[in-house]
Amino acid sequence: GAVVSQHPSWVICKSGTSVKIECRSLDFQATTMFWYRQFPKQSLMLMATSNEGSKATYEQGVEKDKFLINHASLTLSTLTVTSAHPEDSSFYICSASTSGGAPYEQYFGPGTRLTVT
Amino acid sequence: SQQGEEDPQALSIQEGENATMNCSYKTSINNLQWYRQNSGRGLVHLILIRSNEREKHSGRLRVTLDTSKKSSSLLITASRAADTASYFCATDARDRGSTLGRLYFGRGTQLTVWP
């Protein structure tokens, strides 16, 4: 149980285009989803927290107009990287929680590798 | 920043040996978790230890928590080549200003187990 999927697993796009990444909780309802990015050999950095039906809460320094997050249902959240640039190339990981996020563990997706050329 | 710090950054051992990784953090927590990440993959939850617990076991894993020192250790006994991965500790934050459920990750320890 508690499986989270991400789609696509990898994507290559040209600079200036937008890319949408989906995060789905397959066998549970996720009241809260988290989006992280991870650069090579680095830790996970939280980008934003999204609760179903409400606006996402972005971490300081994360551009909300560039990284659009939608959490329209209890099983799906999407991250859209708008007007992507090479510096946005990274590993994006989502996680889902059933309890509002605390104090229980989050269930992580397998990640999406984004390469912007 | 509450971000934890793992030590060492990299650890290389032979199969059968034990691997110990340490994690330190800065502020009060409700719980601490350890995750494993294979290269280019998502995170796998290993174990959660609550702030009122001192030690926890799960198979070949042993986690300790010392809240007075704000540190935790992860011990993998009788390591196997398949244990090769990055290991991260993650803490939540007890203070009210933190986003509910927010996890603070350390930089990770890259463990390599040679056959």
Short mmCIF file of C-alpha atoms in Angstrom, two decimals:
data_model
loop_
_atom_site.label_atom_id
_atom_site.label_comp_id
_atom_site.label_asym_id
_atom_site.label_seq_id
_atom_site.Cartn_x
_atom_site.Cartn_y
_atom_site.Cartn_z
CA GLY A 1 0.00 0.00 0.00
CA ALA A 2 0.79 3.72 0.03
CA VAL A 3 2.13 3.88 -3.51
CA VAL A 4 2.83 7.19 -5.18
CA SER A 5 3.52 7.44 -8.89
CA GLN A 6 4.96 10.21 -10.99
CA HIS A 7 4.65 10.82 -14.68
CA PRO A 8 6.72 11.20 -16.69
CA SER A 9 9.76 9.55 -15.17
CA TRP A 10 11.97 11.68 -17.36
CA VAL A 11 11.48 14.47 -19.83
CA ILE A 12 13.68 16.53 -22.11
CA CYS A 13 12.36 19.85 -23.30
CA LYS A 14 13.59 22.92 -25.08
CA SER A 15 14.24 26.17 -23.28
CA GLY A 16 11.13 28.31 -23.11
CA THR A 17 8.61 25.50 -23.15
CA SER A 18 6.44 24.35 -20.25
CA VAL A 19 6.45 20.92 -18.70
CA LYS A 20 3.80 19.31 -16.54
CA ILE A 21 4.64 16.62 -14.00
CA GLU A 22 1.92 14.52 -12.39
CA CYS A 23 1.97 13.01 -8.94
CA ARG A 24 -0.66 10.42 -8.04
CA SER A 25 -1.43 8.53 -4.89
CA LEU A 26 -2.57 5.16 -6.21
CA ASP A 27 -4.14 3.47 -3.23
CA PHE A 28 -4.88 6.19 -0.72
CA GLN A 29 -6.25 9.69 -0.55
CA ALA A 30 -3.58 12.32 -0.05
CA THR A 31 -4.75 15.37 1.81
CA THR A 32 -1.33 16.94 1.44
CA MET A 33 1.27 16.64 -1.27
CA PHE A 34 4.77 18.01 -1.23
CA TRP A 35 7.03 18.90 -4.15
CA TYR A 36 10.81 18.71 -3.85
CA ARG A 37 13.69 19.29 -6.19
CA GLN A 38 17.05 17.64 -5.92
CA PHE A 39 20.26 18.57 -7.69
CA PRO A 40 22.94 15.91 -8.25
CA LYS A 41 24.48 14.70 -5.01
CA GLN A 42 22.43 17.21 -3.08
CA SER A 43 19.64 16.94 -0.57
CA LEU A 44 15.95 17.34 -1.25
CA MET A 45 14.74 20.89 -1.07
CA LEU A 46 11.07 21.49 -0.46
CA MET A 47 9.52 23.71 -3.10
CA ALA A 48 5.89 23.82 -2.03
CA THR A 49 3.16 22.16 -0.05
CA SER A 50 -0.25 21.64 -1.57
CA ASN A 51 -3.51 20.73 0.09
CA GLU A 52 -6.42 19.43 -1.91
CA GLY A 53 -8.69 22.22 -3.06
CA SER A 54 -6.56 25.09 -1.87
CA LYS A 55 -3.64 27.12 -3.10
CA ALA A 56 -0.16 25.76 -2.64
CA THR A 57 2.19 27.19 -0.04
CA TYR A 58 5.56 27.96 -1.57
CA GLU A 59 8.88 27.96 0.21
CA GLN A 60 10.87 31.14 0.30
CA GLY A 61 12.75 31.71 -2.91
CA VAL A 62 10.51 29.51 -5.05
CA GLU A 63 8.76 31.43 -7.82
CA LYS A 64 5.09 30.58 -7.68
CA ASP A 65 4.48 31.92 -11.17
CA LYS A 66 7.17 29.69 -12.56
CA PHE A 67 6.29 26.52 -10.69
CA LEU A 68 2.53 26.16 -10.89
CA ILE A 69 1.03 23.59 -8.56
CA ASN A 70 -2.48 22.26 -8.77
CA HIS A 71 -3.96 19.80 -6.30
CA ALA A 72 -7.42 19.34 -7.75
CA SER A 73 -8.24 15.99 -6.20
CA LEU A 74 -7.22 13.81 -3.30
CA THR A 75 -5.18 11.58 -5.57
CA LEU A 76 -3.55 13.98 -8.02
CA SER A 77 -1.25 16.96 -7.85
CA THR A 78 0.54 18.52 -10.79
CA LEU A 79 3.63 20.67 -11.04
CA THR A 80 4.03 22.76 -14.18
CA VAL A 81 7.41 24.28 -14.87
CA THR A 82 6.63 27.26 -17.05
CA SER A 83 9.08 28.74 -19.54
CA ALA A 84 11.71 26.24 -18.49
CA HIS A 85 15.37 27.14 -18.65
CA PRO A 86 18.49 24.97 -18.37
CA GLU A 87 18.89 25.94 -14.71
CA ASP A 88 15.53 24.28 -14.03
CA SER A 89 17.06 20.94 -14.98
CA SER A 90 16.76 18.84 -11.88
CA PHE A 91 15.17 15.80 -10.28
CA TYR A 92 11.66 16.61 -9.09
CA ILE A 93 10.12 14.40 -6.42
CA CYS A 94 6.66 14.52 -4.95
CA SER A 95 5.42 13.00 -1.74
CA ALA A 96 1.97 12.43 -0.35
CA SER A 97 0.63 12.24 3.13
CA THR A 98 -2.71 11.08 4.41
CA SER A 99 -2.74 12.84 7.72
CA GLY A 100 -2.05 16.41 6.83
CA GLY A 101 1.62 15.64 6.92
CA ALA A 102 2.33 15.30 10.61
CA PRO A 103 3.53 13.35 12.41
CA TYR A 104 3.47 10.48 9.96
CA GLU A 105 5.86 9.60 7.20
CA GLN A 106 5.40 10.86 3.71
CA TYR A 107 5.22 8.47 0.78
CA PHE A 108 7.51 9.48 -2.02
CA GLY A 109 7.12 9.14 -5.74
CA PRO A 110 9.94 7.76 -7.90
CA GLY A 111 10.88 11.20 -9.19
CA THR A 112 10.95 12.93 -12.56
CA ARG A 113 14.22 13.83 -14.23
CA LEU A 114 13.81 17.11 -16.13
CA THR A 115 16.45 18.18 -18.63
CA VAL A 116 16.05 21.53 -20.33
CA THR A 117 18.19 22.03 -23.41
CA SER B 1 17.76 26.44 9.16
CA GLN B 2 16.67 23.18 10.68
CA GLN B 3 18.31 21.16 7.97
CA GLY B 4 20.05 18.10 9.29
CA GLU B 5 23.56 17.15 8.50
CA GLU B 6 24.69 13.60 7.89
CA ASP B 7 28.10 12.35 8.69
CA PRO B 8 30.04 11.01 6.93
CA GLN B 9 29.20 12.32 3.47
CA ALA B 10 30.50 9.12 1.96
CA LEU B 11 31.17 5.68 3.41
CA SER B 12 32.75 2.73 1.66
CA ILE B 13 32.78 -0.72 3.27
CA GLN B 14 33.00 -4.42 2.46
CA GLU B 15 30.02 -6.76 2.49
CA GLY B 16 29.38 -8.15 5.92
CA GLU B 17 30.67 -5.09 7.74
CA ASN B 18 28.45 -2.75 9.68
CA ALA B 19 27.72 0.76 8.43
CA THR B 20 27.02 3.62 10.80
CA MET B 21 25.71 6.97 9.66
CA ASN B 22 25.04 9.93 11.87
CA CYS B 23 22.65 12.82 11.61
CA SER B 24 22.52 16.06 13.55
CA TYR B 25 19.77 18.65 13.56
CA LYS B 26 19.20 22.05 15.06
CA THR B 27 15.76 22.53 16.59
CA SER B 28 13.19 20.56 18.57
CA ILE B 29 11.45 17.80 16.68
CA ASN B 30 8.46 15.51 16.95
CA ASN B 31 10.11 12.68 15.08
CA LEU B 32 13.06 11.79 12.90
CA GLN B 33 12.99 9.55 9.87
CA TRP B 34 15.58 7.80 7.77
CA TYR B 35 15.17 7.32 4.05
CA ARG B 36 17.12 5.49 1.41
CA GLN B 37 17.55 6.62 -2.19
CA ASN B 38 19.07 4.57 -4.97
CA SER B 39 20.76 6.61 -7.65
CA GLY B 40 18.24 8.53 -9.74
CA ARG B 41 15.28 7.04 -7.90
CA GLY B 42 12.73 8.15 -5.35
CA LEU B 43 13.00 7.84 -1.61
CA VAL B 44 12.15 4.75 0.35
CA HIS B 45 11.09 5.19 3.95
CA LEU B 46 13.17 3.05 6.29
CA ILE B 47 12.24 3.89 9.83
CA LEU B 48 10.63 6.59 11.97
CA ILE B 49 11.65 7.27 15.54
CA ARG B 50 9.64 9.57 17.76
CA SER B 51 11.19 12.16 20.01
CA ASN B 52 10.29 10.16 23.13
CA GLU B 53 12.02 7.05 21.81
CA ARG B 54 15.72 6.34 22.18
CA GLU B 55 16.22 3.31 19.99
CA LYS B 56 14.34 1.42 17.33
CA HIS B 57 15.04 -1.71 15.32
CA SER B 58 13.82 -2.92 11.98
CA GLY B 59 15.49 -5.99 10.53
CA ARG B 60 19.16 -5.15 10.03
CA LEU B 61 18.55 -1.50 10.85
CA ARG B 62 19.06 0.07 14.23
CA VAL B 63 18.29 3.73 14.82
CA THR B 64 19.12 5.71 17.91
CA LEU B 65 17.99 9.17 18.87
CA ASP B 66 19.56 11.49 21.40
CA THR B 67 17.40 14.58 21.69
CA SER B 68 19.75 16.19 24.19
CA LYS B 69 22.50 16.14 21.58
CA LYS B 70 20.08 16.62 18.68
CA SER B 71 21.55 13.65 16.90
CA SER B 72 20.59 10.29 15.51
CA SER B 73 22.46 7.34 14.11
CA LEU B 74 21.53 4.66 11.62
CA LEU B 75 23.33 1.34 11.87
CA ILE B 76 23.07 -1.22 9.11
CA THR B 77 24.42 -4.55 10.26
CA ALA B 78 25.89 -7.23 8.03
CA SER B 79 25.78 -4.95 5.01
CA ARG B 80 25.16 -6.22 1.50
CA ALA B 81 26.08 -4.86 -1.89
CA ALA B 82 22.37 -4.13 -2.38
CA ASP B 83 22.53 -1.66 0.51
CA THR B 84 24.55 0.67 -1.72
CA ALA B 85 22.53 3.89 -1.83
CA SER B 86 22.26 7.36 -0.36
CA TYR B 87 20.76 7.59 3.10
CA PHE B 88 19.00 10.70 4.36
CA CYS B 89 17.67 11.69 7.71
CA ALA B 90 14.64 13.95 7.85
CA THR B 91 13.12 15.79 10.74
CA ASP B 92 9.89 17.64 11.22
CA ALA B 93 9.78 20.78 13.31
CA ARG B 94 7.99 21.25 16.55
CA ASP B 95 7.73 25.03 16.43
CA ARG B 96 4.44 26.56 15.37
CA GLY B 97 5.93 28.58 12.58
CA SER B 98 6.72 25.54 10.51
CA THR B 99 4.50 24.21 7.77
CA LEU B 100 2.56 21.25 9.08
CA GLY B 101 4.25 18.08 7.91
CA ARG B 102 7.26 19.83 6.46
CA LEU B 103 10.33 17.62 6.48
CA TYR B 104 13.86 18.93 6.68
CA PHE B 105 16.35 16.70 4.93
CA GLY B 106 20.04 16.35 5.57
CA ARG B 107 22.59 16.22 2.78
CA GLY B 108 22.79 12.47 2.91
CA THR B 109 25.46 9.83 3.24
CA GLN B 110 26.48 7.93 0.13
CA LEU B 111 27.07 4.34 1.20
CA THR B 112 28.97 1.98 -1.08
CA VAL B 113 29.16 -1.67 -0.12
CA TRP B 114 31.72 -3.68 -2.05
CA PRO B 115 31.07 -7.37 -2.68
#
